[in-house]
PDB file of C-alpha atoms in Angstrom:
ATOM      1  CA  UNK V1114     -30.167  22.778   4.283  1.00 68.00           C
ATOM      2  CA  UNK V1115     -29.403  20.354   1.509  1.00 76.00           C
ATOM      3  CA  UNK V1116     -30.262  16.178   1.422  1.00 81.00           C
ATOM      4  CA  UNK V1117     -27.241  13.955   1.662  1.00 76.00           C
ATOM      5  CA  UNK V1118     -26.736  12.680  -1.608  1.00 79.00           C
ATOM      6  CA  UNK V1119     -26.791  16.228  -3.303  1.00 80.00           C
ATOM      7  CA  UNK V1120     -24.301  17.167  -0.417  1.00 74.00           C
ATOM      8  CA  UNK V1121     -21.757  14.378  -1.758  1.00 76.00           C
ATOM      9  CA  UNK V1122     -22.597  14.821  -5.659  1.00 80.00           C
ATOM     10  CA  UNK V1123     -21.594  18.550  -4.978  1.00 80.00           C
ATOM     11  CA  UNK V1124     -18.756  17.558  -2.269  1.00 75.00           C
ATOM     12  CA  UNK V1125     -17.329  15.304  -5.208  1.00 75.00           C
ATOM     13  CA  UNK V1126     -17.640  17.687  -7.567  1.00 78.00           C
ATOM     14  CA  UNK V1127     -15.754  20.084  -5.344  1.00 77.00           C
ATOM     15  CA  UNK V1128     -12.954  17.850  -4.472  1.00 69.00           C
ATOM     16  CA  UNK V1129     -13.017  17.024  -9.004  1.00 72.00           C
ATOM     17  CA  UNK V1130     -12.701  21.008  -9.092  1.00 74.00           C
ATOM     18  CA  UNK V1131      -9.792  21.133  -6.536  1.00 71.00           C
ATOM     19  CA  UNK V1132      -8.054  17.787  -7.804  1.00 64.00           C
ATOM     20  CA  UNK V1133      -7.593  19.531 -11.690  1.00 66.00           C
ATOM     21  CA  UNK V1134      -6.657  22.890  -9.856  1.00 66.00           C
ATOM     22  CA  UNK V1135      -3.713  21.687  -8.211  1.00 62.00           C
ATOM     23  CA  UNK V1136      -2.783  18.495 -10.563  1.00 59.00           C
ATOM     24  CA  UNK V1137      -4.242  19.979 -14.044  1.00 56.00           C
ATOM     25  CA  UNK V1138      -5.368  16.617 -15.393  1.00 55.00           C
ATOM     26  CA  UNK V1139      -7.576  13.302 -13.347  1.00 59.00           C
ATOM     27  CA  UNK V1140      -5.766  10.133 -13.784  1.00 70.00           C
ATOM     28  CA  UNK V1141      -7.775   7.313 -12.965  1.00 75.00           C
ATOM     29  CA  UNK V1142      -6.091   6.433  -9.779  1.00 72.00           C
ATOM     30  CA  UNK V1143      -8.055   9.779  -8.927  1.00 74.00           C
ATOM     31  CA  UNK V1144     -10.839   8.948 -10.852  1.00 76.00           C
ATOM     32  CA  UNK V1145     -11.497   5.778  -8.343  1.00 78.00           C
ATOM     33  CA  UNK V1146     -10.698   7.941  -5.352  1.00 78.00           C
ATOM     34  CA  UNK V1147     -13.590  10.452  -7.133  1.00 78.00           C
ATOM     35  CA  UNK V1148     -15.721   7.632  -7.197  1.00 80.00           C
ATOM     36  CA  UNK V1149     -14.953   5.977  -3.650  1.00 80.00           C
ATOM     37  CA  UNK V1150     -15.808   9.702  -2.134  1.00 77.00           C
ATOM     38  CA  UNK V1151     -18.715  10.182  -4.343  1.00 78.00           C
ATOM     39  CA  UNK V1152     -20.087   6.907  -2.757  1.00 80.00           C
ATOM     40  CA  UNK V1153     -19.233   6.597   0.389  1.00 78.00           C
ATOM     41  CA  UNK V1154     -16.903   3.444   0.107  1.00 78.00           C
ATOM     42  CA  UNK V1155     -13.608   2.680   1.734  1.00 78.00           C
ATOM     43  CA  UNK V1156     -10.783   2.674  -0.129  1.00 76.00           C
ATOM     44  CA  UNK V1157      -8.592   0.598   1.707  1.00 73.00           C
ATOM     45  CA  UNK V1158      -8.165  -3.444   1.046  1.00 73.00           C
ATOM     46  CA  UNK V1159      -6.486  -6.444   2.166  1.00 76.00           C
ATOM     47  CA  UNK V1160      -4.010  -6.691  -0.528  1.00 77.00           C
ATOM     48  CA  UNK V1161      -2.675  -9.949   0.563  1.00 78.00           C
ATOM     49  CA  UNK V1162      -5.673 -11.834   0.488  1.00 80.00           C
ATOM     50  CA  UNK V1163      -6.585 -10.249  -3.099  1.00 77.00           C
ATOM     51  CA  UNK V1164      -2.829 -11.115  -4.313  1.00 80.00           C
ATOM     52  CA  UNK V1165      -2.995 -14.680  -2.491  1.00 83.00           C
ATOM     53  CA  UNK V1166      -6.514 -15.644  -4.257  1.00 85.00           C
ATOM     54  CA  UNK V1167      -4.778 -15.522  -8.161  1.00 85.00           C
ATOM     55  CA  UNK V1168      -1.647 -17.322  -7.881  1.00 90.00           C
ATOM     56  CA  UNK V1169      -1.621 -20.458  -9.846  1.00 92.00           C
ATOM     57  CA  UNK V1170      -0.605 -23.514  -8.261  1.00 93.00           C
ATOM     58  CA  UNK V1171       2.865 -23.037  -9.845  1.00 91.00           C
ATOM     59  CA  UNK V1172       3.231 -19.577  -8.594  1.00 91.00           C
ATOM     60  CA  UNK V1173       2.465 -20.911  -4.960  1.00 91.00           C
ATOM     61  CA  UNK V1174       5.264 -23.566  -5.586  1.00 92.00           C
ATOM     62  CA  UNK V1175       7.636 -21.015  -6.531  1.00 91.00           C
ATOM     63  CA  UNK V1176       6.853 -19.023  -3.570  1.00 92.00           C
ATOM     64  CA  UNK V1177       7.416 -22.319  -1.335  1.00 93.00           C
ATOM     65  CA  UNK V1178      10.949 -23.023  -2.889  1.00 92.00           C
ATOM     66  CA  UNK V1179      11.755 -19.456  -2.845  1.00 91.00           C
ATOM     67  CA  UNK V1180      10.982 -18.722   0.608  1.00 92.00           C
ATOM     68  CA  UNK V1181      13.290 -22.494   1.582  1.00 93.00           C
ATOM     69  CA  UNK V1182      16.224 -21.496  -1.038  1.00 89.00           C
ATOM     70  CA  UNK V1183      16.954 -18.330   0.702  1.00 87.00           C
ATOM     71  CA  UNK V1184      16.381 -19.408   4.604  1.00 93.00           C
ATOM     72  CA  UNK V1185      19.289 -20.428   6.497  1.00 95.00           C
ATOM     73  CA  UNK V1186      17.522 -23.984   6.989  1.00 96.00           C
ATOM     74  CA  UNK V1187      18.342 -24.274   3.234  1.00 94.00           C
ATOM     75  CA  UNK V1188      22.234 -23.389   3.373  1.00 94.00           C
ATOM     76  CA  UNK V1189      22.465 -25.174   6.316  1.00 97.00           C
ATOM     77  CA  UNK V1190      20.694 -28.347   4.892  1.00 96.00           C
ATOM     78  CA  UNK V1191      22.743 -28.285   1.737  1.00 93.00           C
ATOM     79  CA  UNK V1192      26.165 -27.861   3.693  1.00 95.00           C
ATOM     80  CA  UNK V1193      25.859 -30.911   5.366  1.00 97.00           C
ATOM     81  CA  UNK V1194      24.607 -32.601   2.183  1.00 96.00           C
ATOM     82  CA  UNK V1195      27.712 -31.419   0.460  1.00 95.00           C
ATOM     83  CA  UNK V1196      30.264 -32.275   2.953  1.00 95.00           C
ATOM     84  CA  UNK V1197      28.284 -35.800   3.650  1.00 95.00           C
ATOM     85  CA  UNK V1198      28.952 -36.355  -0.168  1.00 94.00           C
ATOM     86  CA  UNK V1199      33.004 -35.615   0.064  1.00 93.00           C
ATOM     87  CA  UNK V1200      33.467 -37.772   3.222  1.00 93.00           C
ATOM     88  CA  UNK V1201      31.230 -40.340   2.038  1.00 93.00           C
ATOM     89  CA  UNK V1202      33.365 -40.433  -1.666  1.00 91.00           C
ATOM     90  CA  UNK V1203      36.764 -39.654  -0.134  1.00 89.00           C
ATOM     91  CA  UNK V1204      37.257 -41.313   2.682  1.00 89.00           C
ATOM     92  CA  UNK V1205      34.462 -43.719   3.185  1.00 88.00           C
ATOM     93  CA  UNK V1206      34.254 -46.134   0.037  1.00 88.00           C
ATOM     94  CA  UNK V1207      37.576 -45.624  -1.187  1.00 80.00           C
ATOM     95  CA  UNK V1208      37.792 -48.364  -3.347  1.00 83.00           C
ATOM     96  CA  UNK V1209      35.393 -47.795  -6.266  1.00 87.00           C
ATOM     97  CA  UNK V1210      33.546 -43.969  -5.256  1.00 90.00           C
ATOM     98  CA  UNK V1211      30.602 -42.712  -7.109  1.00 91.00           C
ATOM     99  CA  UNK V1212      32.237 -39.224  -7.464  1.00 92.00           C
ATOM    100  CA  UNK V1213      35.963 -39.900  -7.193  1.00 90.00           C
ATOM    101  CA  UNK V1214      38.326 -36.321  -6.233  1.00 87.00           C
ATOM    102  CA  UNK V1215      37.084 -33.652  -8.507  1.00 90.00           C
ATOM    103  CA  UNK V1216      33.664 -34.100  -7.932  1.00 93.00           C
ATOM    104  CA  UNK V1217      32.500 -33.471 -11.489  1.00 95.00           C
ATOM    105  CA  UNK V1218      28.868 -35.512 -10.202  1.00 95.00           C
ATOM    106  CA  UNK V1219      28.687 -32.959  -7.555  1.00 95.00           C
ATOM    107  CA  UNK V1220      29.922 -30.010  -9.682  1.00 96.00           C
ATOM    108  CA  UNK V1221      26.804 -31.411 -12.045  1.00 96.00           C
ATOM    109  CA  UNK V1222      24.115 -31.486  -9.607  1.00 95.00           C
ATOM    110  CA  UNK V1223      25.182 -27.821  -7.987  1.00 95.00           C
ATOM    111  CA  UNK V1224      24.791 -26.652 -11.809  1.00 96.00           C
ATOM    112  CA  UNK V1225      21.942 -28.368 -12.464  1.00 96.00           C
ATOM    113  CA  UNK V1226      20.265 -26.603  -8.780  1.00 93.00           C
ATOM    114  CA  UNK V1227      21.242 -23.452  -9.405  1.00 93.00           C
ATOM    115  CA  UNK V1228      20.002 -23.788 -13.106  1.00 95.00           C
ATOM    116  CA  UNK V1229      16.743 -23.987 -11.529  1.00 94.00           C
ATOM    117  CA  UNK V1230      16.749 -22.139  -8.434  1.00 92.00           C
ATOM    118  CA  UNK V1231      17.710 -18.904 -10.029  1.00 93.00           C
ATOM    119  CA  UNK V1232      14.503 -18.625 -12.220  1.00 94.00           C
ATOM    120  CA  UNK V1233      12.289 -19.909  -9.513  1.00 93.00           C
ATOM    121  CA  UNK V1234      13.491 -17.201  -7.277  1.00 92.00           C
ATOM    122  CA  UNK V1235      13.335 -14.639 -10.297  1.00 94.00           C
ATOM    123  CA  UNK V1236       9.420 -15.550 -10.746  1.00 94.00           C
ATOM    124  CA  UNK V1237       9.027 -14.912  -7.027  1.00 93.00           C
ATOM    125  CA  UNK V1238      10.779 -11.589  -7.013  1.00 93.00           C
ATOM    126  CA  UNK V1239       8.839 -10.226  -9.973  1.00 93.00           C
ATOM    127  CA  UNK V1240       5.588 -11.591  -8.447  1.00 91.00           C
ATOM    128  CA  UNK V1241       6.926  -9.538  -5.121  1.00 92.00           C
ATOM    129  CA  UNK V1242       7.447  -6.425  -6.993  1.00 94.00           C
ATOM    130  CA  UNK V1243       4.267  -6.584  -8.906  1.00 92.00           C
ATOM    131  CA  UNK V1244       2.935  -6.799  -5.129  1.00 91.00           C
ATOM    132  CA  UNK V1245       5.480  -3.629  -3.758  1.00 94.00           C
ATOM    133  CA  UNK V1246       3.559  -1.733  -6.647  1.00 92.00           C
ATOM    134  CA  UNK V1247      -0.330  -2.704  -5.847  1.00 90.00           C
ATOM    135  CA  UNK V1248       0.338  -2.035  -2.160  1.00 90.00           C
ATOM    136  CA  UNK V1249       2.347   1.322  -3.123  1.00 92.00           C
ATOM    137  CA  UNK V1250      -0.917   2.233  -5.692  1.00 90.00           C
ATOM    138  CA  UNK V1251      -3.385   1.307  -2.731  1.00 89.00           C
ATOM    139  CA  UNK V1252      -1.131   3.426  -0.402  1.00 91.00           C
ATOM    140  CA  UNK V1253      -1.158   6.573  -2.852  1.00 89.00           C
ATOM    141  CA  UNK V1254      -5.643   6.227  -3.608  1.00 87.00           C
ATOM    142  CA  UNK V1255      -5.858   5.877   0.535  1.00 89.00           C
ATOM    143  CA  UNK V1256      -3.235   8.981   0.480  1.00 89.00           C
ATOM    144  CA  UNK V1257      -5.272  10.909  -1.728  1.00 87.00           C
ATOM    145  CA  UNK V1258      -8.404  10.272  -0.660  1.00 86.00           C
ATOM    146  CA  UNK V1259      -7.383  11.259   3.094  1.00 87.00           C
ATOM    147  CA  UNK V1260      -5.665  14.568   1.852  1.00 85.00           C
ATOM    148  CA  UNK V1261      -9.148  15.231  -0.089  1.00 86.00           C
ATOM    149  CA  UNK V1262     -11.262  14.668   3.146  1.00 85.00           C
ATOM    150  CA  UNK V1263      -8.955  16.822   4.972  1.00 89.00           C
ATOM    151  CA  UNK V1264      -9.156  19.482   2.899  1.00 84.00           C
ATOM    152  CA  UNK V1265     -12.528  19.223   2.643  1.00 84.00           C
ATOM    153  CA  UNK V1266     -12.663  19.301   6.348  1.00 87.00           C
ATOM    154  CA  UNK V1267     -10.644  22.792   6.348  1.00 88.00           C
ATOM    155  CA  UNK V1268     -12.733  24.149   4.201  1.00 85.00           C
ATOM    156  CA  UNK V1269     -15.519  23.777   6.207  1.00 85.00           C
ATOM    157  CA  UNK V1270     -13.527  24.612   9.083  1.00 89.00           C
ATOM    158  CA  UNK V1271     -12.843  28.565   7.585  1.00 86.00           C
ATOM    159  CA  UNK V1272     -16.271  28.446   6.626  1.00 85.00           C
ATOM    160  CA  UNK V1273     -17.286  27.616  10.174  1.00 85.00           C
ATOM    161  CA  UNK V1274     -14.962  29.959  11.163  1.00 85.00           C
ATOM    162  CA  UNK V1275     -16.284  33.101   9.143  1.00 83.00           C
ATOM    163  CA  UNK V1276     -19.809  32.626  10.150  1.00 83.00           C
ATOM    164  CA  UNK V1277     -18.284  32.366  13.788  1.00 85.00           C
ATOM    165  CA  UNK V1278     -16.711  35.868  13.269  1.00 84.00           C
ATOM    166  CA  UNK V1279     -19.449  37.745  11.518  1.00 82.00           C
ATOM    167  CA  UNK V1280     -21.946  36.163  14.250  1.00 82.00           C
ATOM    168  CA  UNK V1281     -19.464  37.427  17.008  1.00 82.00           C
ATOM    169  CA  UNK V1282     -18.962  40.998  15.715  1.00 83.00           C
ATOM    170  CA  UNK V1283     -23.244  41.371  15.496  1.00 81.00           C
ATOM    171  CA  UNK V1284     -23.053  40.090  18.903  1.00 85.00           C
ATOM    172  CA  UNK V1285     -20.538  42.931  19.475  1.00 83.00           C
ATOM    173  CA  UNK V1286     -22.526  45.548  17.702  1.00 83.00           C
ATOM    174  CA  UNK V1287     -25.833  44.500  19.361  1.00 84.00           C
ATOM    175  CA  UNK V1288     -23.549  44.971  23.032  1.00 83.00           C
ATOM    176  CA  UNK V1289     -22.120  48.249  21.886  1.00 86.00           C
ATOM    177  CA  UNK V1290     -25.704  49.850  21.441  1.00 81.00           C
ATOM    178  CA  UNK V1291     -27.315  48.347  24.234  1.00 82.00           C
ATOM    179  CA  UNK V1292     -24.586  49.809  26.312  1.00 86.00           C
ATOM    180  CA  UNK V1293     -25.073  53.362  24.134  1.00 82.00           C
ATOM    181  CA  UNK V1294     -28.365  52.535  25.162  1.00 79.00           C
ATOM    182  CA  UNK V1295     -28.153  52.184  29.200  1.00 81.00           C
ATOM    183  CA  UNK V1296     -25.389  55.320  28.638  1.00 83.00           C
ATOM    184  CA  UNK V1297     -27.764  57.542  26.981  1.00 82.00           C
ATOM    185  CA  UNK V1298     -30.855  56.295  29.530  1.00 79.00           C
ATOM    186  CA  UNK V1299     -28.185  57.845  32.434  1.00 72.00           C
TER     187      UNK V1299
END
């Protein structure tokens, strides 16, 4: 019989012993699982939320014009604004256009868009990887800690199951005399 927080300081220190048997050396990913075993918390979080709560205002815009630069709503959008432009400087006001043939106006603007929209996207992507790696971090601690329970859980288990055997062969042994017993009573 042992009180419950001795039982988890010595289940930690268990699972400490078994981590640096099998890896050699705690990082501190392991440390925190350690920890989150050691005091009964839950390991697992809403990573969204967390990640959602410290973007700046300009990391949120990014994200918006991101998300509309690569949606079909976007190429669709700037299709029509790009063929509304030729018809409206070829063929509509013919006599003194804004952009005449070559476009060079257009050709500017398309630049100028992509000048921007290609580092706005590459701020979005980065802030999505940095994202891929928290969740995959979160994923490997939950990982860990569940592989830790279970084989804390076996443990017990052969445990269990030992005491179950020795019990059943006394129970055996106890049987076998009695019935030496009854045999020698005869």
């Amino acid at each position: 019989m042992i009180c419950v927080p001795d039982l988890t300081k010595y289940r930690a220190q268990f699972l400490k012993e078994t981590i640096q048997e099998d890896i050699g050396e705690l990082t501190n990913l392991e440390e925190e699982v350690l920890n989150s075993i050691k005091e009964q918390e839950i390991i697992a979080d809403n990573l969204n939320e967390h990640f959602e709560e410290n973007l700046s205002f300009g990391q949120r815009v990014a994200d918006k014009i991101a998300l509309f630069g690569g949606s079909w709503s976007f190429i669709l959008t700037f299709s029509f604004l790009l063929i509304a432009w030729i018809i409206y400087n070829a063929f509509i006001i013919n006599d003194h256009p804004i952009d005449p043939f070559p476009f060079i106006l257009l050709n500017l603007i398309l630049s100028c868009l992509a000048a921007l929209q290609a580092p706005i996207i590459m701020m979005s992507q980065n802030r999505q990887s940095e994202k891929d790696r928290m969740r995959a971090e979160l994923d490997y601690k939950v990982n860990l800690k569940a592989e830790l329970e279970i084989r804390h859980l076996k443990s017990k288990l052969d445990l269990l199951a030992s005491h179950q055997w020795k019990r059943l062969l006394e129970i055996q042994e106890l049987q076998t005399e009695l019935m030496e017993d009854l045999n020698r009573k005869k």
